[in-house]
Every structure is written in C-alpha cells, then in structure tokens.
Amino acid sequence: MRSRTRTRTLSVPLLLAGALLATAGLTTPAAATAPAPTHLTVAADGSAAFTGVQAAIDAVPAGNTSPVTITVQPGVYRETVVVPSNKPHIRLVGSTGRAADVTIVYNNSSGTPKPGGGTYGTSGSATFMADADDFEARHLTFANDFDELAHADQPNHQAVALRTRGDRIVLANIAAHGDQDTLLLDSANKDRQGRVHISDSLITGNVDFIFGRATAVITDSVIEVTRRPDGTSAGYVTAPSTAAQFPGFLITDSVITGNVGDGTYYLGRPWYAGGDATLHPQVTIRDTHLSAAVRATPWTDMSGFPWQGARFAEYHNTGPGSAPPTTNRPHLTDQQAAAHTPTTWLGGWTP
C-alpha cells in the first residue's frame, strides 16, 4: 500500500492574521521575545557561561525591568566594565561573601592615551562604571593599579577604581583601592540626584579619593589614607562637588585611619567642578573615629575656592584626630545633627 505524506498548511485566516501582525510591527506568539535572564554566573577559569564581568552585563537586555543577579566566582578580572544607564536593576555579587576573593582591576588614568586619540580623562579612567539606577554590588573589590612612578613623565595621574552615576546605588562589603581619585560618586548631571549607600566597606587612597556630586551615605566602613607613591604623607580624604539643592557626603559610624604621618591628611576640600560657583559642596563626618593622621585644621581650600564657603561639619567624632569645635573646625549642634542622618540624607529611599 502506498504511503501518503501529509503536509500541514496554515489556514487562510491564520495566514491573514500573521500578515496583519507583521504589518503592525508585531509578532506572533511563537516569535515572542525570550524573557530576560534572572541569574548569570562569571568564572575566570571558564567553568561558567562567562569568563568576564562585562560579557555577563552585555547579556542583560537593555531596558530590563526586573532584577538580574550576576554572581562572580573568585579570581582577578583585569578588564574595564560599564553598566550602561539603560540596564538598571543589576545586582553584582561575589560568590564567597569576601570582597578580597573577587577583584576587578585595570590601570587607566586621566592622562592615559586612548586608542582612538585623546586621553581618558578622570571619569573615563574608571575601572568599573555603574551608570544605571538601582545597581547593587556586594562582596567585591574594585581597584585601579595605575603606576604613578612608572609614568612620572605623564600628566594627570587621577585613576578611578569605581564610578557611580545612577540613583539608588547600594555598595555593601566592597573594597575600593587606588591612590588619587579612587571613588567617584557622581550623578548623571548637576540637576539629577544620585543617591549612594555604602556600608561595611574599605576605601583607600590619598588625594581626593572620595569625590563627586552624589548624595552618599558611608556607614560602618573603614576609610584608609595611604602614603603617596613616592612615600610622602599628605593628602585629602574627600572632594565633594555637591549641587546646592542636594545633600553631599555623610560619613557616619566609621573609622578614618592609615599608616601615615600624624596630622598630614585633610578631611576634605571643596571641588567646584569646572569653576561652577553655583555648587555648594558638602561633607558631614559624625560619630566616626579619627586617627592621628587627621590635621588639627581638617578642611582646606581648592582651586581658589575657600573651604568656608562649603558645607563642612563634624559631630561627635572621637579619636586622636578629633577636636572640639573652633572657628577652623565647625561642629553641628544637636538640633542640626538631627537633619544629618542616613534617613534624612537619602530622602525617603531605604536601601
């Protein structure tokens, strides 16, 4: 008996429906976009789908509306990484719970030549750039190991380890290591607030190494001042460039320390970025242990702008680097301090 091959054809109504959908720029259910991944893994040894952090971030679809967790296995990842502004809700987590086990590091500086011409500039030198809202990083080290001594003839040694530009950024149990301009806490522009919450972390550097215009709370952390590459002991912890309508940096319940000379480090100086006199830089340091590294007059001028025009203050600090209020060392009153808390600083956002 002769077998008969049976072919399946679409009915005319279904064909017409498909044509109408195509004309309207739509797709049939069979061609619908696959859902975004919810969990990706990175491993330097090739045991996971991705061997680099940037490759995993590239795999997250733009405009994602739900959280994506990227787990990073132990290793050193020598690469630059960008979380673009159109990829919010990314959660980057070191797999062991120890920041020292996962390091993302590179060595660009502000003056490093770019392949296409020009130089990277300070912001562009960052090893890791978190430009999206609702970004979270836990149990990771971000570093910039640019060698200043080896490039002594090159100008502009600023070298950023981690840059943030988004809003509602959470950094928990991370480390940020560098020399000059280690941690750039920024926002998309002067009129947009970028809120950052940093906890249980380690930040190291020597010149303006916590800087930018973000509204940032740093709590329960260690801020370690380090010697300059040539062995000298001098520098500045913060350089805020806060817009007048926003709070700046709040450092609370932390430690500022370092194996450096006594009285050699300023707590900060005001950065009026681009000479913009409408800015109103702000730092409040409260309930924090200050080592002997801190100068007796802890604030200083920058680029012709006096520190007295900025919003610099202390409250209830302890340690050999602390001191009672003076004309050169403003302290908050108890009433003023009530408005300088993580809750008031972050304006309704609870990390």
Short mmCIF file of C-alpha atoms in Angstrom, two decimals:
data_model
loop_
_atom_site.label_atom_id
_atom_site.label_comp_id
_atom_site.label_asym_id
_atom_site.label_seq_id
_atom_site.Cartn_x
_atom_site.Cartn_y
_atom_site.Cartn_z
CA MET A 1 0.00 0.00 0.00
CA ARG A 2 1.47 3.36 -0.98
CA SER A 3 2.18 5.65 1.96
CA ARG A 4 0.98 9.18 1.73
CA THR A 5 2.97 12.10 3.13
CA ARG A 6 0.72 14.59 4.83
CA THR A 7 1.74 18.22 4.78
CA ARG A 8 0.36 20.68 7.31
CA THR A 9 -0.78 24.00 5.94
CA LEU A 10 -1.92 27.11 7.74
CA SER A 11 -5.50 28.14 7.27
CA VAL A 12 -6.20 31.31 5.34
CA PRO A 13 -7.49 33.15 8.43
CA LEU A 14 -4.27 32.39 10.37
CA LEU A 15 -2.12 33.48 7.43
CA LEU A 16 -4.05 36.74 7.24
CA ALA A 17 -3.67 37.28 10.97
CA GLY A 18 0.08 36.81 10.71
CA ALA A 19 0.27 39.28 7.86
CA LEU A 20 -1.69 41.86 9.81
CA LEU A 21 0.56 41.41 12.86
CA ALA A 22 3.66 41.82 10.72
CA THR A 23 2.27 44.94 9.10
CA ALA A 24 1.63 46.42 12.53
CA GLY A 25 5.20 45.66 13.63
CA LEU A 26 4.06 42.88 15.98
CA THR A 27 4.94 39.19 16.13
CA THR A 28 3.01 36.00 16.50
CA PRO A 29 3.23 34.28 19.91
CA ALA A 30 5.77 31.79 18.57
CA ALA A 31 8.21 34.63 17.82
CA ALA A 32 7.80 36.46 21.14
CA THR A 33 10.97 37.79 22.80
CA ALA A 34 12.51 35.40 25.32
CA PRO A 35 12.31 36.58 28.96
CA ALA A 36 15.35 38.31 30.40
CA PRO A 37 17.72 36.12 32.44
CA THR A 38 17.43 36.41 36.20
CA HIS A 39 20.77 34.85 37.17
CA LEU A 40 24.12 34.76 35.37
CA THR A 41 27.48 33.42 36.56
CA VAL A 42 31.03 34.59 35.81
CA ALA A 43 34.12 32.46 36.41
CA ALA A 44 37.64 33.35 35.33
CA ASP A 45 38.56 29.67 34.96
CA GLY A 46 35.93 29.05 32.28
CA SER A 47 33.67 26.91 34.46
CA ALA A 48 30.69 29.24 33.90
CA ALA A 49 28.98 30.71 30.87
CA PHE A 50 31.03 33.92 31.11
CA THR A 51 34.73 34.45 31.83
CA GLY A 52 34.44 38.24 32.14
CA VAL A 53 32.16 40.58 34.04
CA GLN A 54 31.48 42.83 31.06
CA ALA A 55 30.37 39.87 28.95
CA ALA A 56 27.75 38.98 31.55
CA ILE A 57 26.48 42.56 31.70
CA ASP A 58 26.30 42.64 27.91
CA ALA A 59 23.98 39.62 28.09
CA VAL A 60 21.40 41.57 30.11
CA PRO A 61 18.84 43.07 27.74
CA ALA A 62 18.54 46.85 27.65
CA GLY A 63 15.54 48.29 29.44
CA ASN A 64 15.20 45.35 31.83
CA THR A 65 12.52 45.97 34.44
CA SER A 66 13.25 43.11 36.83
CA PRO A 67 16.37 42.30 38.88
CA VAL A 68 19.24 40.35 37.34
CA THR A 69 21.83 38.81 39.68
CA ILE A 70 25.34 38.25 38.33
CA THR A 71 27.40 36.01 40.61
CA VAL A 72 31.18 36.31 40.23
CA GLN A 73 33.39 33.41 41.24
CA PRO A 74 36.79 34.04 42.89
CA GLY A 75 39.52 35.46 40.70
CA VAL A 76 41.16 38.58 39.34
CA TYR A 77 39.30 40.11 36.41
CA ARG A 78 41.56 42.54 34.56
CA GLU A 79 39.09 44.50 32.49
CA THR A 80 37.15 47.73 32.37
CA VAL A 81 33.43 47.33 32.98
CA VAL A 82 30.47 49.56 32.18
CA VAL A 83 26.92 49.07 33.45
CA PRO A 84 25.14 51.37 30.97
CA SER A 85 22.32 53.65 32.04
CA ASN A 86 19.75 51.58 30.12
CA LYS A 87 20.41 48.45 32.20
CA PRO A 88 19.01 49.07 35.70
CA HIS A 89 18.35 46.51 38.43
CA ILE A 90 21.67 44.66 38.10
CA ARG A 91 22.97 43.02 41.25
CA LEU A 92 26.68 42.04 41.10
CA VAL A 93 27.73 39.66 43.88
CA GLY A 94 30.99 37.96 44.80
CA SER A 95 30.24 34.29 45.39
CA THR A 96 32.23 33.77 48.61
CA GLY A 97 30.98 36.70 50.66
CA ARG A 98 34.57 38.02 50.94
CA ALA A 99 35.42 41.16 48.97
CA ALA A 100 39.08 40.16 48.74
CA ASP A 101 38.24 37.00 46.79
CA VAL A 102 36.97 38.80 43.68
CA THR A 103 38.91 41.72 42.22
CA ILE A 104 38.00 43.79 39.17
CA VAL A 105 41.07 45.85 38.27
CA TYR A 106 42.58 47.92 35.47
CA ASN A 107 45.18 50.68 35.14
CA ASN A 108 43.86 53.58 33.06
CA SER A 109 44.49 57.11 34.31
CA SER A 110 43.18 60.50 33.32
CA GLY A 111 46.25 61.08 31.17
CA THR A 112 46.43 57.61 29.61
CA PRO A 113 46.21 57.86 25.80
CA LYS A 114 43.07 56.33 24.27
CA PRO A 115 43.42 54.05 21.25
CA GLY A 116 41.38 56.43 19.08
CA GLY A 117 43.20 59.56 20.22
CA GLY A 118 42.99 61.85 23.20
CA THR A 119 43.11 60.68 26.80
CA TYR A 120 40.60 59.03 29.09
CA GLY A 121 40.06 61.93 31.48
CA THR A 122 39.35 61.38 35.15
CA SER A 123 35.82 60.00 34.81
CA GLY A 124 36.75 57.82 31.84
CA SER A 125 39.70 56.28 33.68
CA ALA A 126 37.39 54.25 35.94
CA THR A 127 37.91 50.51 36.10
CA PHE A 128 34.21 49.98 36.86
CA MET A 129 31.45 52.38 35.79
CA ALA A 130 27.98 51.94 37.29
CA ASP A 131 25.85 54.37 35.30
CA ALA A 132 22.46 52.68 35.76
CA ASP A 133 19.89 53.24 38.50
CA ASP A 134 19.22 50.58 41.13
CA PHE A 135 22.65 48.98 40.82
CA GLU A 136 23.94 46.87 43.68
CA ALA A 137 27.41 45.42 44.35
CA ARG A 138 28.34 43.13 47.22
CA HIS A 139 31.47 41.23 48.27
CA LEU A 140 33.73 42.63 45.53
CA THR A 141 36.96 44.62 45.21
CA PHE A 142 37.27 47.42 42.66
CA ALA A 143 40.81 48.63 42.02
CA ASN A 144 42.89 50.85 39.81
CA ASP A 145 46.57 49.91 39.87
CA PHE A 146 47.90 52.69 37.64
CA ASP A 147 51.61 53.06 38.40
CA GLU A 148 52.30 56.75 39.02
CA LEU A 149 56.05 56.31 39.43
CA ALA A 150 56.39 54.39 36.16
CA HIS A 151 54.50 57.20 34.40
CA ALA A 152 56.12 60.13 36.16
CA ASP A 153 56.51 62.00 32.85
CA GLN A 154 52.78 61.70 32.10
CA PRO A 155 50.45 64.46 33.39
CA ASN A 156 47.12 63.84 35.12
CA HIS A 157 47.56 60.83 37.38
CA GLN A 158 43.95 60.66 38.57
CA ALA A 159 42.93 56.99 38.32
CA VAL A 160 39.41 55.95 39.37
CA ALA A 161 38.62 52.46 40.65
CA LEU A 162 34.82 52.81 40.82
CA ARG A 163 32.49 55.41 39.34
CA THR A 164 28.76 55.65 40.03
CA ARG A 165 26.33 57.89 38.12
CA GLY A 166 22.95 56.32 38.81
CA ASP A 167 20.44 56.76 41.60
CA ARG A 168 19.72 54.28 44.41
CA ILE A 169 23.13 52.61 44.32
CA VAL A 170 23.95 50.05 47.03
CA LEU A 171 27.57 49.08 47.76
CA ALA A 172 27.92 46.61 50.63
CA ASN A 173 31.06 44.82 51.81
CA ILE A 174 33.09 46.15 48.91
CA ALA A 175 36.63 47.48 48.71
CA ALA A 176 37.79 50.35 46.50
CA HIS A 177 41.55 50.70 46.12
CA GLY A 178 43.55 53.41 44.39
CA ASP A 179 45.72 56.45 45.04
CA GLN A 180 44.33 59.66 43.57
CA ASP A 181 40.56 59.84 42.90
CA THR A 182 39.72 56.26 43.91
CA LEU A 183 35.94 56.52 44.31
CA LEU A 184 33.90 58.84 42.09
CA LEU A 185 30.37 59.15 43.48
CA ASP A 186 28.57 61.15 40.84
CA SER A 187 25.21 61.67 39.13
CA ALA A 188 24.02 61.86 35.54
CA ASN A 189 24.05 65.67 35.67
CA LYS A 190 24.06 68.55 38.16
CA ASP A 191 20.27 68.71 38.35
CA ARG A 192 19.71 64.98 38.92
CA GLN A 193 20.32 63.41 42.31
CA GLY A 194 22.43 60.28 42.52
CA ARG A 195 21.96 58.56 45.88
CA VAL A 196 24.52 56.02 47.08
CA HIS A 197 24.60 53.89 50.23
CA ILE A 198 27.94 52.32 51.20
CA SER A 199 28.26 50.01 54.20
CA ASP A 200 30.76 47.60 55.76
CA SER A 201 33.36 48.56 53.19
CA LEU A 202 37.01 49.59 52.80
CA ILE A 203 38.06 52.64 50.77
CA THR A 204 41.75 53.51 50.32
CA GLY A 205 43.60 56.38 48.70
CA ASN A 206 45.50 59.59 49.30
CA VAL A 207 44.28 62.52 47.17
CA ASP A 208 40.58 63.46 46.84
CA PHE A 209 39.85 59.76 46.89
CA ILE A 210 36.15 60.09 47.71
CA PHE A 211 34.79 62.75 45.37
CA GLY A 212 31.89 63.83 43.16
CA ARG A 213 28.40 65.34 43.36
CA ALA A 214 26.40 62.34 44.60
CA THR A 215 24.30 62.24 47.74
CA ALA A 216 26.19 59.48 49.53
CA VAL A 217 26.00 57.82 52.94
CA ILE A 218 29.11 55.90 54.03
CA THR A 219 28.48 53.94 57.20
CA ASP A 220 30.19 51.24 59.27
CA SER A 221 33.22 51.41 56.99
CA VAL A 222 36.98 51.93 57.10
CA ILE A 223 38.48 54.81 55.16
CA GLU A 224 42.22 54.28 54.95
CA VAL A 225 44.58 57.07 53.98
CA THR A 226 47.75 55.83 52.30
CA ARG A 227 51.14 57.28 51.53
CA ARG A 228 51.76 58.80 48.12
CA PRO A 229 53.62 56.56 45.65
CA ASP A 230 56.86 58.40 46.45
CA GLY A 231 56.45 57.63 50.15
CA THR A 232 55.37 61.09 51.27
CA SER A 233 52.47 61.54 53.66
CA ALA A 234 49.95 64.22 52.63
CA GLY A 235 46.52 64.32 51.07
CA TYR A 236 42.77 64.83 51.21
CA VAL A 237 40.03 62.32 52.01
CA THR A 238 37.08 63.98 50.26
CA ALA A 239 36.43 66.45 47.44
CA PRO A 240 32.67 66.94 47.08
CA SER A 241 31.12 68.91 44.20
CA THR A 242 27.57 68.89 45.53
CA ALA A 243 24.82 70.85 43.77
CA ALA A 244 23.25 73.39 46.12
CA GLN A 245 19.83 71.70 46.18
CA PHE A 246 21.13 68.29 47.32
CA PRO A 247 22.98 66.84 50.33
CA GLY A 248 26.56 65.72 49.74
CA PHE A 249 28.62 63.12 51.61
CA LEU A 250 27.64 61.81 55.05
CA ILE A 251 30.28 59.64 56.75
CA THR A 252 28.96 58.07 59.93
CA ASP A 253 29.87 55.33 62.41
CA SER A 254 33.11 54.68 60.57
CA VAL A 255 36.90 54.87 61.00
CA ILE A 256 39.36 57.14 59.21
CA THR A 257 42.84 55.77 59.72
CA GLY A 258 46.11 54.89 58.00
CA ASN A 259 49.79 54.13 58.47
CA VAL A 260 50.89 57.68 57.66
CA GLY A 261 52.42 60.66 59.44
CA ASP A 262 50.43 62.34 62.18
CA GLY A 263 48.50 65.43 61.16
CA THR A 264 49.15 65.04 57.43
CA TYR A 265 45.68 64.48 55.93
CA TYR A 266 42.78 66.85 55.45
CA LEU A 267 39.24 65.55 55.80
CA GLY A 268 38.34 67.38 52.61
CA ARG A 269 38.36 70.33 50.28
CA PRO A 270 35.56 71.78 48.11
CA TRP A 271 35.55 70.88 44.43
CA TYR A 272 33.73 73.46 42.34
CA ALA A 273 33.87 71.33 39.21
CA GLY A 274 34.57 73.38 36.11
CA GLY A 275 34.76 76.50 38.27
CA ASP A 276 30.98 76.41 38.79
CA ALA A 277 30.41 78.80 41.68
CA THR A 278 26.73 77.77 41.98
CA LEU A 279 27.77 74.47 43.54
CA HIS A 280 27.70 74.07 47.32
CA PRO A 281 30.00 71.19 48.30
CA GLN A 282 29.04 69.30 51.45
CA VAL A 283 30.61 66.76 53.81
CA THR A 284 29.41 65.82 57.28
CA ILE A 285 31.53 63.43 59.33
CA ARG A 286 29.86 62.23 62.51
CA ASP A 287 30.17 59.52 65.16
CA THR A 288 33.41 58.43 63.50
CA HIS A 289 36.84 57.56 64.91
CA LEU A 290 39.54 59.85 63.53
CA SER A 291 43.13 58.68 63.79
CA ALA A 292 46.11 60.93 64.39
CA ALA A 293 46.52 61.18 60.60
CA VAL A 294 43.87 63.93 60.54
CA ARG A 295 45.06 67.53 60.66
CA ALA A 296 44.06 69.82 63.52
CA THR A 297 42.53 72.14 60.90
CA PRO A 298 40.90 69.43 58.80
CA TRP A 299 39.42 71.43 55.89
CA THR A 300 41.25 73.39 53.20
CA ASP A 301 40.72 75.46 50.04
CA MET A 302 40.72 74.16 46.47
CA SER A 303 41.40 75.93 43.15
CA GLY A 304 40.82 79.36 44.60
CA PHE A 305 37.58 78.48 46.40
CA PRO A 306 37.74 78.81 50.21
CA TRP A 307 36.54 75.92 52.30
CA GLN A 308 34.46 78.27 54.44
CA GLY A 309 32.00 78.65 51.56
CA ALA A 310 31.29 74.91 51.58
CA ARG A 311 29.08 72.91 53.94
CA PHE A 312 31.71 71.14 56.04
CA ALA A 313 30.98 69.93 59.57
CA GLU A 314 31.67 67.31 62.24
CA TYR A 315 29.61 65.87 65.06
CA HIS A 316 30.54 63.63 68.00
CA ASN A 317 33.74 62.27 66.44
CA THR A 318 36.32 60.50 68.61
CA GLY A 319 39.99 59.52 68.48
CA PRO A 320 43.26 61.43 68.46
CA GLY A 321 42.34 63.20 65.22
CA SER A 322 39.17 64.69 66.68
CA ALA A 323 38.93 68.01 68.48
CA PRO A 324 36.38 70.41 69.98
CA PRO A 325 34.73 72.99 67.71
CA THR A 326 36.69 76.09 66.73
CA THR A 327 36.45 78.73 64.03
CA ASN A 328 38.52 76.44 61.81
CA ARG A 329 36.68 73.30 62.84
CA PRO A 330 32.87 73.68 62.65
CA HIS A 331 30.65 71.23 64.53
CA LEU A 332 26.92 70.66 64.24
CA THR A 333 24.65 71.43 67.14
CA ASP A 334 22.41 68.65 68.42
CA GLN A 335 19.49 70.26 66.64
CA GLN A 336 21.40 70.50 63.35
CA ALA A 337 22.64 66.91 63.66
CA ALA A 338 19.04 65.65 63.65
CA ALA A 339 18.91 66.54 59.93
CA HIS A 340 22.24 64.84 59.17
CA THR A 341 21.25 61.17 59.35
CA PRO A 342 21.11 58.43 56.72
CA THR A 343 17.30 58.58 56.72
CA THR A 344 17.10 62.31 56.12
CA TRP A 345 20.04 62.27 53.70
CA LEU A 346 18.52 59.68 51.37
CA GLY A 347 15.15 61.37 51.12
CA GLY A 348 12.70 58.50 51.53
CA TRP A 349 14.81 55.82 49.86
CA THR A 350 15.57 52.89 52.15
CA PRO A 351 18.44 50.75 50.78
#
